[in-house]
Amino acid sequence: MKEYSPIKEGKVREIYDAGDSLIMVATDRISAFDVILKNKVTKKGTVLTQMSRFWFNYTKDIIPNHMISTDVNDMPEFFRKPEFDGNSMKCKKLTMLPIECIVRGYITGSGWKSYKENGTVCGIRLPEGLKECDKLPEPIYTPSTKAEIGDHDENINFEKSIEVLEKKFPGHGEEYAKTIRDCTIALYKKCADYALTRGIIIADTKFEFGLDENGKVVLGDEMLTPDSSRFWPVEGYEAGHDQPSFDKQFVRNWLKAHPDSDYNLPQDVIDKTIAKYKEAYKMLTGEEIR
């Protein structure tokens, strides 16, 4: 049996080269504030992979995605082991675009902080009088650069995203920038509308895109997971204060309240985190994580 080693390791994911495809494995690692925490959250990787699988299937009418299969029987023998079952995705190889495509439907987090300071979010002027966690009149697109592990992403405007893409793909910067912006908004609107019917508000999220072998823009990476999005319960939602969440914000809030934790979570926070992830998955998909 051929042995495989990751060709790339991110904060959470490990990527393996399987020849004509990639195997993307979502580990049980968790990161916050661009730091990998010392703890692992059991089954977290499975939630991330299966959530992405659900959304990729739900949105393939808007844009093609990189998913081939989440069944380990469709992967090389090396991956047909319990540690890869459920948390692995066989994917098309893409040339990734160096932009994180962030879309905000509600004002919270760094966006709320910026709005309080000058009435804008990432340079976009918003109506006066908004309260924390208010729904925006229309979702806004606020791209950022992709940072290496340990560095922080940099918020940029749409014009700057054209420059970044033009530098890497001469002659295609504006075309790619418009495509990923328009797809980001369309994906968010469709999925946020659906999530509301399942009792969840998707406050914001990020997408990543790449080019396939024919130069066509394809949705890649993960999609609308609790790691890449803010999920709030519809029940009890009220603008004017922070919201309870089903996502990684729970961990961020605990770390902010315990600055001396050295990024080490107590077991009860780990248990609550995976419970929130699993609850969000069941609410959105109607399925249980096995």
PDB file of C-alpha atoms in Angstrom:
ATOM      1  CA  MET A   1       0.000   0.000   0.000  1.00  0.00           C
ATOM      2  CA  LYS A   2       1.325   3.411  -0.949  1.00  0.00           C
ATOM      3  CA  GLU A   3       1.982   5.721   1.993  1.00  0.00           C
ATOM      4  CA  TYR A   4       0.983   9.397   1.800  1.00  0.00           C
ATOM      5  CA  SER A   5       2.258  12.468   3.610  1.00  0.00           C
ATOM      6  CA  PRO A   6       0.602  15.909   3.583  1.00  0.00           C
ATOM      7  CA  ILE A   7       1.899  18.252   0.899  1.00  0.00           C
ATOM      8  CA  LYS A   8       0.422  21.165   2.816  1.00  0.00           C
ATOM      9  CA  GLU A   9      -0.793  21.695   6.367  1.00  0.00           C
ATOM     10  CA  GLY A  10      -3.027  24.585   7.378  1.00  0.00           C
ATOM     11  CA  LYS A  11      -4.317  25.553  10.775  1.00  0.00           C
ATOM     12  CA  VAL A  12      -6.950  22.816  10.582  1.00  0.00           C
ATOM     13  CA  ARG A  13      -6.618  20.988   7.251  1.00  0.00           C
ATOM     14  CA  GLU A  14      -4.040  18.611   5.803  1.00  0.00           C
ATOM     15  CA  ILE A  15      -3.843  18.199   2.030  1.00  0.00           C
ATOM     16  CA  TYR A  16      -2.519  15.075   0.300  1.00  0.00           C
ATOM     17  CA  ASP A  17      -1.654  14.667  -3.375  1.00  0.00           C
ATOM     18  CA  ALA A  18      -3.443  11.627  -4.801  1.00  0.00           C
ATOM     19  CA  GLY A  19      -2.194  12.086  -8.360  1.00  0.00           C
ATOM     20  CA  ASP A  20      -5.181  13.259 -10.369  1.00  0.00           C
ATOM     21  CA  SER A  21      -6.885  14.671  -7.255  1.00  0.00           C
ATOM     22  CA  LEU A  22      -6.277  15.966  -3.747  1.00  0.00           C
ATOM     23  CA  ILE A  23      -7.431  14.482  -0.463  1.00  0.00           C
ATOM     24  CA  MET A  24      -8.373  17.239   1.975  1.00  0.00           C
ATOM     25  CA  VAL A  25      -8.534  16.077   5.591  1.00  0.00           C
ATOM     26  CA  ALA A  26     -10.167  18.268   8.233  1.00  0.00           C
ATOM     27  CA  THR A  27      -8.413  17.515  11.513  1.00  0.00           C
ATOM     28  CA  ASP A  28      -9.817  18.015  15.000  1.00  0.00           C
ATOM     29  CA  ARG A  29      -7.482  20.965  15.555  1.00  0.00           C
ATOM     30  CA  ILE A  30      -9.057  24.317  16.323  1.00  0.00           C
ATOM     31  CA  SER A  31      -7.619  27.780  15.789  1.00  0.00           C
ATOM     32  CA  ALA A  32      -8.573  31.209  17.070  1.00  0.00           C
ATOM     33  CA  PHE A  33      -7.023  34.601  16.429  1.00  0.00           C
ATOM     34  CA  ASP A  34      -4.759  32.900  13.853  1.00  0.00           C
ATOM     35  CA  VAL A  35      -3.273  30.630  16.549  1.00  0.00           C
ATOM     36  CA  ILE A  36      -3.620  26.832  16.651  1.00  0.00           C
ATOM     37  CA  LEU A  37      -4.910  25.922  20.110  1.00  0.00           C
ATOM     38  CA  LYS A  38      -3.307  23.189  22.194  1.00  0.00           C
ATOM     39  CA  ASN A  39      -6.522  21.179  22.356  1.00  0.00           C
ATOM     40  CA  LYS A  40      -8.273  18.934  19.866  1.00  0.00           C
ATOM     41  CA  VAL A  41     -12.051  18.858  19.532  1.00  0.00           C
ATOM     42  CA  THR A  42     -13.133  15.284  18.768  1.00  0.00           C
ATOM     43  CA  LYS A  43     -15.347  14.945  15.662  1.00  0.00           C
ATOM     44  CA  LYS A  44     -14.859  18.593  14.715  1.00  0.00           C
ATOM     45  CA  GLY A  45     -13.155  17.598  11.455  1.00  0.00           C
ATOM     46  CA  THR A  46     -16.085  15.372  10.570  1.00  0.00           C
ATOM     47  CA  VAL A  47     -18.566  18.201  11.140  1.00  0.00           C
ATOM     48  CA  LEU A  48     -16.526  20.542   8.925  1.00  0.00           C
ATOM     49  CA  THR A  49     -16.261  18.033   6.073  1.00  0.00           C
ATOM     50  CA  GLN A  50     -19.868  16.899   6.170  1.00  0.00           C
ATOM     51  CA  MET A  51     -21.162  20.473   6.460  1.00  0.00           C
ATOM     52  CA  SER A  52     -19.127  21.465   3.405  1.00  0.00           C
ATOM     53  CA  ARG A  53     -20.439  18.400   1.555  1.00  0.00           C
ATOM     54  CA  PHE A  54     -24.018  19.478   2.277  1.00  0.00           C
ATOM     55  CA  TRP A  55     -23.490  23.051   1.076  1.00  0.00           C
ATOM     56  CA  PHE A  56     -21.464  22.069  -2.000  1.00  0.00           C
ATOM     57  CA  ASN A  57     -24.354  19.864  -3.117  1.00  0.00           C
ATOM     58  CA  TYR A  58     -26.882  22.588  -2.310  1.00  0.00           C
ATOM     59  CA  THR A  59     -25.151  25.298  -4.348  1.00  0.00           C
ATOM     60  CA  LYS A  60     -23.723  23.508  -7.372  1.00  0.00           C
ATOM     61  CA  ASP A  61     -26.340  25.250  -9.526  1.00  0.00           C
ATOM     62  CA  ILE A  62     -24.634  28.595  -8.787  1.00  0.00           C
ATOM     63  CA  ILE A  63     -21.011  27.600  -9.375  1.00  0.00           C
ATOM     64  CA  PRO A  64     -19.106  24.304  -9.730  1.00  0.00           C
ATOM     65  CA  ASN A  65     -17.109  23.203  -6.678  1.00  0.00           C
ATOM     66  CA  HIS A  66     -14.031  21.077  -6.107  1.00  0.00           C
ATOM     67  CA  MET A  67     -15.734  18.169  -4.297  1.00  0.00           C
ATOM     68  CA  ILE A  68     -15.489  14.736  -5.919  1.00  0.00           C
ATOM     69  CA  SER A  69     -16.401  12.458  -2.997  1.00  0.00           C
ATOM     70  CA  THR A  70     -16.411  12.165   0.794  1.00  0.00           C
ATOM     71  CA  ASP A  71     -16.509   8.348   0.647  1.00  0.00           C
ATOM     72  CA  VAL A  72     -13.122   6.902   1.602  1.00  0.00           C
ATOM     73  CA  ASN A  73     -13.847   3.940  -0.684  1.00  0.00           C
ATOM     74  CA  ASP A  74     -13.381   6.387  -3.576  1.00  0.00           C
ATOM     75  CA  MET A  75      -9.929   7.299  -2.263  1.00  0.00           C
ATOM     76  CA  PRO A  76      -6.562   5.481  -2.321  1.00  0.00           C
ATOM     77  CA  GLU A  77      -6.296   2.532   0.090  1.00  0.00           C
ATOM     78  CA  PHE A  78      -4.179   4.560   2.540  1.00  0.00           C
ATOM     79  CA  PHE A  79      -7.227   6.675   3.403  1.00  0.00           C
ATOM     80  CA  ARG A  80      -9.583   3.744   4.037  1.00  0.00           C
ATOM     81  CA  LYS A  81      -8.906   3.904   7.769  1.00  0.00           C
ATOM     82  CA  PRO A  82     -11.103   5.021  10.672  1.00  0.00           C
ATOM     83  CA  GLU A  83      -9.068   8.197  11.222  1.00  0.00           C
ATOM     84  CA  PHE A  84      -9.945   9.409   7.706  1.00  0.00           C
ATOM     85  CA  ASP A  85     -13.556   8.213   7.556  1.00  0.00           C
ATOM     86  CA  GLY A  86     -16.007  11.126   7.571  1.00  0.00           C
ATOM     87  CA  ASN A  87     -13.479  13.945   7.770  1.00  0.00           C
ATOM     88  CA  SER A  88     -11.869  13.531   4.331  1.00  0.00           C
ATOM     89  CA  MET A  89     -12.856  14.902   0.937  1.00  0.00           C
ATOM     90  CA  LYS A  90     -11.512  13.932  -2.464  1.00  0.00           C
ATOM     91  CA  CYS A  91     -11.187  17.139  -4.465  1.00  0.00           C
ATOM     92  CA  LYS A  92     -10.285  18.450  -7.879  1.00  0.00           C
ATOM     93  CA  LYS A  93      -6.922  20.141  -8.130  1.00  0.00           C
ATOM     94  CA  LEU A  94      -7.265  23.910  -8.394  1.00  0.00           C
ATOM     95  CA  THR A  95      -4.981  26.903  -8.703  1.00  0.00           C
ATOM     96  CA  MET A  96      -6.277  28.868  -5.727  1.00  0.00           C
ATOM     97  CA  LEU A  97      -6.983  32.584  -6.019  1.00  0.00           C
ATOM     98  CA  PRO A  98      -5.124  34.641  -3.359  1.00  0.00           C
ATOM     99  CA  ILE A  99      -8.295  36.279  -1.990  1.00  0.00           C
ATOM    100  CA  GLU A 100     -10.555  35.361   0.928  1.00  0.00           C
ATOM    101  CA  CYS A 101     -14.080  36.255  -0.115  1.00  0.00           C
ATOM    102  CA  ILE A 102     -15.857  37.536   2.975  1.00  0.00           C
ATOM    103  CA  VAL A 103     -19.533  38.445   2.937  1.00  0.00           C
ATOM    104  CA  ARG A 104     -21.356  40.124   5.811  1.00  0.00           C
ATOM    105  CA  GLY A 105     -25.131  40.106   6.159  1.00  0.00           C
ATOM    106  CA  TYR A 106     -25.160  41.431   9.732  1.00  0.00           C
ATOM    107  CA  ILE A 107     -22.899  43.888  11.512  1.00  0.00           C
ATOM    108  CA  THR A 108     -20.784  42.268  14.218  1.00  0.00           C
ATOM    109  CA  GLY A 109     -17.207  41.562  15.241  1.00  0.00           C
ATOM    110  CA  SER A 110     -14.541  43.692  13.587  1.00  0.00           C
ATOM    111  CA  GLY A 111     -17.201  45.184  11.304  1.00  0.00           C
ATOM    112  CA  TRP A 112     -19.128  46.543  14.277  1.00  0.00           C
ATOM    113  CA  LYS A 113     -15.927  47.941  15.809  1.00  0.00           C
ATOM    114  CA  SER A 114     -15.081  49.741  12.556  1.00  0.00           C
ATOM    115  CA  TYR A 115     -18.639  51.054  12.137  1.00  0.00           C
ATOM    116  CA  LYS A 116     -18.623  52.562  15.643  1.00  0.00           C
ATOM    117  CA  GLU A 117     -15.361  54.339  14.835  1.00  0.00           C
ATOM    118  CA  ASN A 118     -16.184  55.863  11.448  1.00  0.00           C
ATOM    119  CA  GLY A 119     -19.476  54.560  10.071  1.00  0.00           C
ATOM    120  CA  THR A 120     -17.815  52.203   7.583  1.00  0.00           C
ATOM    121  CA  VAL A 121     -16.906  48.527   7.273  1.00  0.00           C
ATOM    122  CA  CYS A 122     -13.814  47.860   5.168  1.00  0.00           C
ATOM    123  CA  GLY A 123     -14.267  51.256   3.551  1.00  0.00           C
ATOM    124  CA  ILE A 124     -17.953  50.689   2.733  1.00  0.00           C
ATOM    125  CA  ARG A 125     -20.159  53.422   4.237  1.00  0.00           C
ATOM    126  CA  LEU A 126     -23.247  52.043   5.959  1.00  0.00           C
ATOM    127  CA  PRO A 127     -26.490  53.727   7.068  1.00  0.00           C
ATOM    128  CA  GLU A 128     -26.420  55.664  10.320  1.00  0.00           C
ATOM    129  CA  GLY A 129     -28.051  54.320  13.460  1.00  0.00           C
ATOM    130  CA  LEU A 130     -27.270  50.624  13.096  1.00  0.00           C
ATOM    131  CA  LYS A 131     -27.124  48.589  16.295  1.00  0.00           C
ATOM    132  CA  GLU A 132     -24.737  45.742  17.045  1.00  0.00           C
ATOM    133  CA  CYS A 133     -25.785  42.579  15.174  1.00  0.00           C
ATOM    134  CA  ASP A 134     -28.310  44.467  13.029  1.00  0.00           C
ATOM    135  CA  LYS A 135     -29.152  42.958   9.662  1.00  0.00           C
ATOM    136  CA  LEU A 136     -27.644  45.041   6.861  1.00  0.00           C
ATOM    137  CA  PRO A 137     -29.914  46.414   4.101  1.00  0.00           C
ATOM    138  CA  GLU A 138     -27.945  44.235   1.651  1.00  0.00           C
ATOM    139  CA  PRO A 139     -25.035  41.837   2.215  1.00  0.00           C
ATOM    140  CA  ILE A 140     -21.651  43.503   1.692  1.00  0.00           C
ATOM    141  CA  TYR A 141     -18.541  41.982   0.114  1.00  0.00           C
ATOM    142  CA  THR A 142     -15.348  42.682   2.072  1.00  0.00           C
ATOM    143  CA  PRO A 143     -12.451  40.640   0.634  1.00  0.00           C
ATOM    144  CA  SER A 144      -9.117  40.109   2.349  1.00  0.00           C
ATOM    145  CA  THR A 145      -5.702  38.799   1.452  1.00  0.00           C
ATOM    146  CA  LYS A 146      -4.708  35.287   2.519  1.00  0.00           C
ATOM    147  CA  ALA A 147      -2.080  35.255   5.243  1.00  0.00           C
ATOM    148  CA  GLU A 148       0.444  32.574   6.055  1.00  0.00           C
ATOM    149  CA  ILE A 149       0.021  30.693   9.349  1.00  0.00           C
ATOM    150  CA  GLY A 150       0.814  33.060  12.210  1.00  0.00           C
ATOM    151  CA  ASP A 151       0.124  36.194  10.177  1.00  0.00           C
ATOM    152  CA  HIS A 152      -3.121  38.147   9.986  1.00  0.00           C
ATOM    153  CA  ASP A 153      -5.272  38.541   6.893  1.00  0.00           C
ATOM    154  CA  GLU A 154      -5.482  42.094   5.546  1.00  0.00           C
ATOM    155  CA  ASN A 155      -8.860  43.588   4.677  1.00  0.00           C
ATOM    156  CA  ILE A 156      -8.843  45.137   1.208  1.00  0.00           C
ATOM    157  CA  ASN A 157     -11.422  46.823  -1.009  1.00  0.00           C
ATOM    158  CA  PHE A 158     -12.746  45.482  -4.298  1.00  0.00           C
ATOM    159  CA  GLU A 159     -10.380  47.633  -6.363  1.00  0.00           C
ATOM    160  CA  LYS A 160      -7.390  46.287  -4.439  1.00  0.00           C
ATOM    161  CA  SER A 161      -8.626  42.709  -5.025  1.00  0.00           C
ATOM    162  CA  ILE A 162      -8.459  43.405  -8.766  1.00  0.00           C
ATOM    163  CA  GLU A 163      -4.826  44.526  -8.373  1.00  0.00           C
ATOM    164  CA  VAL A 164      -3.904  41.436  -6.337  1.00  0.00           C
ATOM    165  CA  LEU A 165      -5.468  39.098  -8.900  1.00  0.00           C
ATOM    166  CA  GLU A 166      -4.074  40.994 -11.888  1.00  0.00           C
ATOM    167  CA  LYS A 167      -0.582  40.649 -10.459  1.00  0.00           C
ATOM    168  CA  LYS A 168      -0.902  36.849 -10.319  1.00  0.00           C
ATOM    169  CA  PHE A 169      -3.114  36.392 -13.408  1.00  0.00           C
ATOM    170  CA  PRO A 170      -2.243  39.171 -15.890  1.00  0.00           C
ATOM    171  CA  GLY A 171      -5.165  40.128 -18.092  1.00  0.00           C
ATOM    172  CA  HIS A 172      -7.729  38.413 -15.852  1.00  0.00           C
ATOM    173  CA  GLY A 173      -7.700  40.438 -12.618  1.00  0.00           C
ATOM    174  CA  GLU A 174     -10.947  42.323 -13.127  1.00  0.00           C
ATOM    175  CA  GLU A 175     -12.745  39.306 -14.626  1.00  0.00           C
ATOM    176  CA  TYR A 176     -11.845  37.025 -11.704  1.00  0.00           C
ATOM    177  CA  ALA A 177     -12.524  39.720  -9.101  1.00  0.00           C
ATOM    178  CA  LYS A 178     -16.039  40.337 -10.445  1.00  0.00           C
ATOM    179  CA  THR A 179     -16.794  36.621 -10.755  1.00  0.00           C
ATOM    180  CA  ILE A 180     -15.810  35.742  -7.186  1.00  0.00           C
ATOM    181  CA  ARG A 181     -17.565  38.828  -5.787  1.00  0.00           C
ATOM    182  CA  ASP A 182     -20.821  38.028  -7.581  1.00  0.00           C
ATOM    183  CA  CYS A 183     -20.664  34.334  -6.688  1.00  0.00           C
ATOM    184  CA  THR A 184     -19.901  35.145  -3.052  1.00  0.00           C
ATOM    185  CA  ILE A 185     -23.027  37.291  -2.760  1.00  0.00           C
ATOM    186  CA  ALA A 186     -25.198  34.770  -4.634  1.00  0.00           C
ATOM    187  CA  LEU A 187     -23.986  31.847  -2.513  1.00  0.00           C
ATOM    188  CA  TYR A 188     -24.537  33.751   0.708  1.00  0.00           C
ATOM    189  CA  LYS A 189     -28.045  34.865  -0.204  1.00  0.00           C
ATOM    190  CA  LYS A 190     -29.208  31.390  -1.202  1.00  0.00           C
ATOM    191  CA  CYS A 191     -27.715  29.678   1.837  1.00  0.00           C
ATOM    192  CA  ALA A 192     -28.682  32.376   4.353  1.00  0.00           C
ATOM    193  CA  ASP A 193     -32.297  32.242   3.153  1.00  0.00           C
ATOM    194  CA  TYR A 194     -32.308  28.455   3.534  1.00  0.00           C
ATOM    195  CA  ALA A 195     -30.666  28.572   6.968  1.00  0.00           C
ATOM    196  CA  LEU A 196     -33.375  30.931   8.258  1.00  0.00           C
ATOM    197  CA  THR A 197     -35.967  28.244   7.503  1.00  0.00           C
ATOM    198  CA  ARG A 198     -33.910  25.878   9.688  1.00  0.00           C
ATOM    199  CA  GLY A 199     -33.617  28.242  12.641  1.00  0.00           C
ATOM    200  CA  ILE A 200     -30.135  29.623  11.986  1.00  0.00           C
ATOM    201  CA  ILE A 201     -28.943  33.088  11.017  1.00  0.00           C
ATOM    202  CA  ILE A 202     -25.737  33.110   8.963  1.00  0.00           C
ATOM    203  CA  ALA A 203     -24.313  36.466  10.025  1.00  0.00           C
ATOM    204  CA  ASP A 204     -21.207  36.287   7.857  1.00  0.00           C
ATOM    205  CA  THR A 205     -18.928  33.788   6.172  1.00  0.00           C
ATOM    206  CA  LYS A 206     -15.980  33.411   3.837  1.00  0.00           C
ATOM    207  CA  PHE A 207     -15.452  31.491   0.614  1.00  0.00           C
ATOM    208  CA  GLU A 208     -12.363  30.613  -1.378  1.00  0.00           C
ATOM    209  CA  PHE A 209     -12.160  30.032  -5.108  1.00  0.00           C
ATOM    210  CA  GLY A 210      -9.669  28.553  -7.551  1.00  0.00           C
ATOM    211  CA  LEU A 211      -9.206  27.851 -11.237  1.00  0.00           C
ATOM    212  CA  ASP A 212      -9.621  24.406 -12.738  1.00  0.00           C
ATOM    213  CA  GLU A 213      -7.479  23.010 -15.557  1.00  0.00           C
ATOM    214  CA  ASN A 214      -9.572  24.937 -18.092  1.00  0.00           C
ATOM    215  CA  GLY A 215      -9.183  28.269 -16.290  1.00  0.00           C
ATOM    216  CA  LYS A 216     -12.766  28.197 -15.007  1.00  0.00           C
ATOM    217  CA  VAL A 217     -13.514  29.647 -11.556  1.00  0.00           C
ATOM    218  CA  VAL A 218     -14.497  26.906  -9.094  1.00  0.00           C
ATOM    219  CA  LEU A 219     -15.524  27.059  -5.421  1.00  0.00           C
ATOM    220  CA  GLY A 220     -12.958  25.330  -3.187  1.00  0.00           C
ATOM    221  CA  ASP A 221     -11.726  24.894   0.382  1.00  0.00           C
ATOM    222  CA  GLU A 222     -14.545  24.624   2.962  1.00  0.00           C
ATOM    223  CA  MET A 223     -18.036  26.050   2.807  1.00  0.00           C
ATOM    224  CA  LEU A 224     -20.287  27.567   5.466  1.00  0.00           C
ATOM    225  CA  THR A 225     -18.848  25.651   8.395  1.00  0.00           C
ATOM    226  CA  PRO A 226     -18.829  26.808  12.033  1.00  0.00           C
ATOM    227  CA  ASP A 227     -15.120  27.528  11.507  1.00  0.00           C
ATOM    228  CA  SER A 228     -15.643  29.874   8.564  1.00  0.00           C
ATOM    229  CA  SER A 229     -18.970  31.478   9.517  1.00  0.00           C
ATOM    230  CA  ARG A 230     -20.968  33.042  12.310  1.00  0.00           C
ATOM    231  CA  PHE A 231     -24.119  31.033  13.038  1.00  0.00           C
ATOM    232  CA  TRP A 232     -26.715  32.503  15.402  1.00  0.00           C
ATOM    233  CA  PRO A 233     -30.008  30.978  16.551  1.00  0.00           C
ATOM    234  CA  VAL A 234     -33.071  32.666  15.039  1.00  0.00           C
ATOM    235  CA  GLU A 235     -34.909  32.061  18.297  1.00  0.00           C
ATOM    236  CA  GLY A 236     -34.155  34.918  20.657  1.00  0.00           C
ATOM    237  CA  TYR A 237     -32.337  37.026  18.069  1.00  0.00           C
ATOM    238  CA  GLU A 238     -32.368  40.677  19.035  1.00  0.00           C
ATOM    239  CA  ALA A 239     -30.091  43.383  17.679  1.00  0.00           C
ATOM    240  CA  GLY A 240     -28.290  45.648  20.128  1.00  0.00           C
ATOM    241  CA  HIS A 241     -25.935  43.143  21.746  1.00  0.00           C
ATOM    242  CA  ASP A 242     -23.745  40.127  21.023  1.00  0.00           C
ATOM    243  CA  GLN A 243     -25.609  36.930  20.073  1.00  0.00           C
ATOM    244  CA  PRO A 244     -25.243  33.356  21.290  1.00  0.00           C
ATOM    245  CA  SER A 245     -23.575  31.303  18.581  1.00  0.00           C
ATOM    246  CA  PHE A 246     -23.149  27.807  17.175  1.00  0.00           C
ATOM    247  CA  ASP A 247     -19.653  28.546  15.913  1.00  0.00           C
ATOM    248  CA  LYS A 248     -16.045  29.254  16.856  1.00  0.00           C
ATOM    249  CA  GLN A 249     -17.035  32.619  18.335  1.00  0.00           C
ATOM    250  CA  PHE A 250     -17.829  30.716  21.542  1.00  0.00           C
ATOM    251  CA  VAL A 251     -14.145  29.747  21.801  1.00  0.00           C
ATOM    252  CA  ARG A 252     -12.956  33.244  20.877  1.00  0.00           C
ATOM    253  CA  ASN A 253     -15.141  34.766  23.593  1.00  0.00           C
ATOM    254  CA  TRP A 254     -13.781  32.347  26.209  1.00  0.00           C
ATOM    255  CA  LEU A 255     -10.194  33.125  25.222  1.00  0.00           C
ATOM    256  CA  LYS A 256     -10.840  36.873  25.411  1.00  0.00           C
ATOM    257  CA  ALA A 257     -12.300  36.413  28.903  1.00  0.00           C
ATOM    258  CA  HIS A 258      -9.272  34.306  29.964  1.00  0.00           C
ATOM    259  CA  PRO A 259      -6.180  36.096  28.579  1.00  0.00           C
ATOM    260  CA  ASP A 260      -3.839  33.968  30.713  1.00  0.00           C
ATOM    261  CA  SER A 261      -5.086  30.658  29.288  1.00  0.00           C
ATOM    262  CA  ASP A 262      -2.080  30.281  26.949  1.00  0.00           C
ATOM    263  CA  TYR A 263      -4.573  29.071  24.286  1.00  0.00           C
ATOM    264  CA  ASN A 264      -5.428  25.998  26.349  1.00  0.00           C
ATOM    265  CA  LEU A 265      -9.143  25.236  26.663  1.00  0.00           C
ATOM    266  CA  PRO A 266     -10.692  23.444  29.649  1.00  0.00           C
ATOM    267  CA  GLN A 267     -12.583  20.248  28.885  1.00  0.00           C
ATOM    268  CA  ASP A 268     -16.020  21.759  29.491  1.00  0.00           C
ATOM    269  CA  VAL A 269     -15.368  24.426  26.814  1.00  0.00           C
ATOM    270  CA  ILE A 270     -14.215  21.704  24.392  1.00  0.00           C
ATOM    271  CA  ASP A 271     -17.367  19.670  25.119  1.00  0.00           C
ATOM    272  CA  LYS A 272     -19.644  22.698  24.632  1.00  0.00           C
ATOM    273  CA  THR A 273     -17.862  23.618  21.400  1.00  0.00           C
ATOM    274  CA  ILE A 274     -18.392  20.263  19.678  1.00  0.00           C
ATOM    275  CA  ALA A 275     -21.968  20.138  20.993  1.00  0.00           C
ATOM    276  CA  LYS A 276     -22.637  23.497  19.331  1.00  0.00           C
ATOM    277  CA  TYR A 277     -21.038  22.347  16.062  1.00  0.00           C
ATOM    278  CA  LYS A 278     -23.115  19.144  16.035  1.00  0.00           C
ATOM    279  CA  GLU A 279     -26.316  21.022  16.876  1.00  0.00           C
ATOM    280  CA  ALA A 280     -25.783  23.438  13.991  1.00  0.00           C
ATOM    281  CA  TYR A 281     -25.127  20.541  11.631  1.00  0.00           C
ATOM    282  CA  LYS A 282     -28.324  18.748  12.660  1.00  0.00           C
ATOM    283  CA  MET A 283     -30.434  21.908  12.420  1.00  0.00           C
ATOM    284  CA  LEU A 284     -29.145  22.743   8.938  1.00  0.00           C
ATOM    285  CA  THR A 285     -29.064  19.270   7.408  1.00  0.00           C
ATOM    286  CA  GLY A 286     -31.535  17.224   9.437  1.00  0.00           C
ATOM    287  CA  GLU A 287     -28.805  14.607   9.878  1.00  0.00           C
ATOM    288  CA  GLU A 288     -26.849  13.393  12.911  1.00  0.00           C
ATOM    289  CA  ILE A 289     -23.044  13.311  12.881  1.00  0.00           C
ATOM    290  CA  ARG A 290     -22.096   9.691  13.371  1.00  0.00           C
TER     291      ARG A 290
END
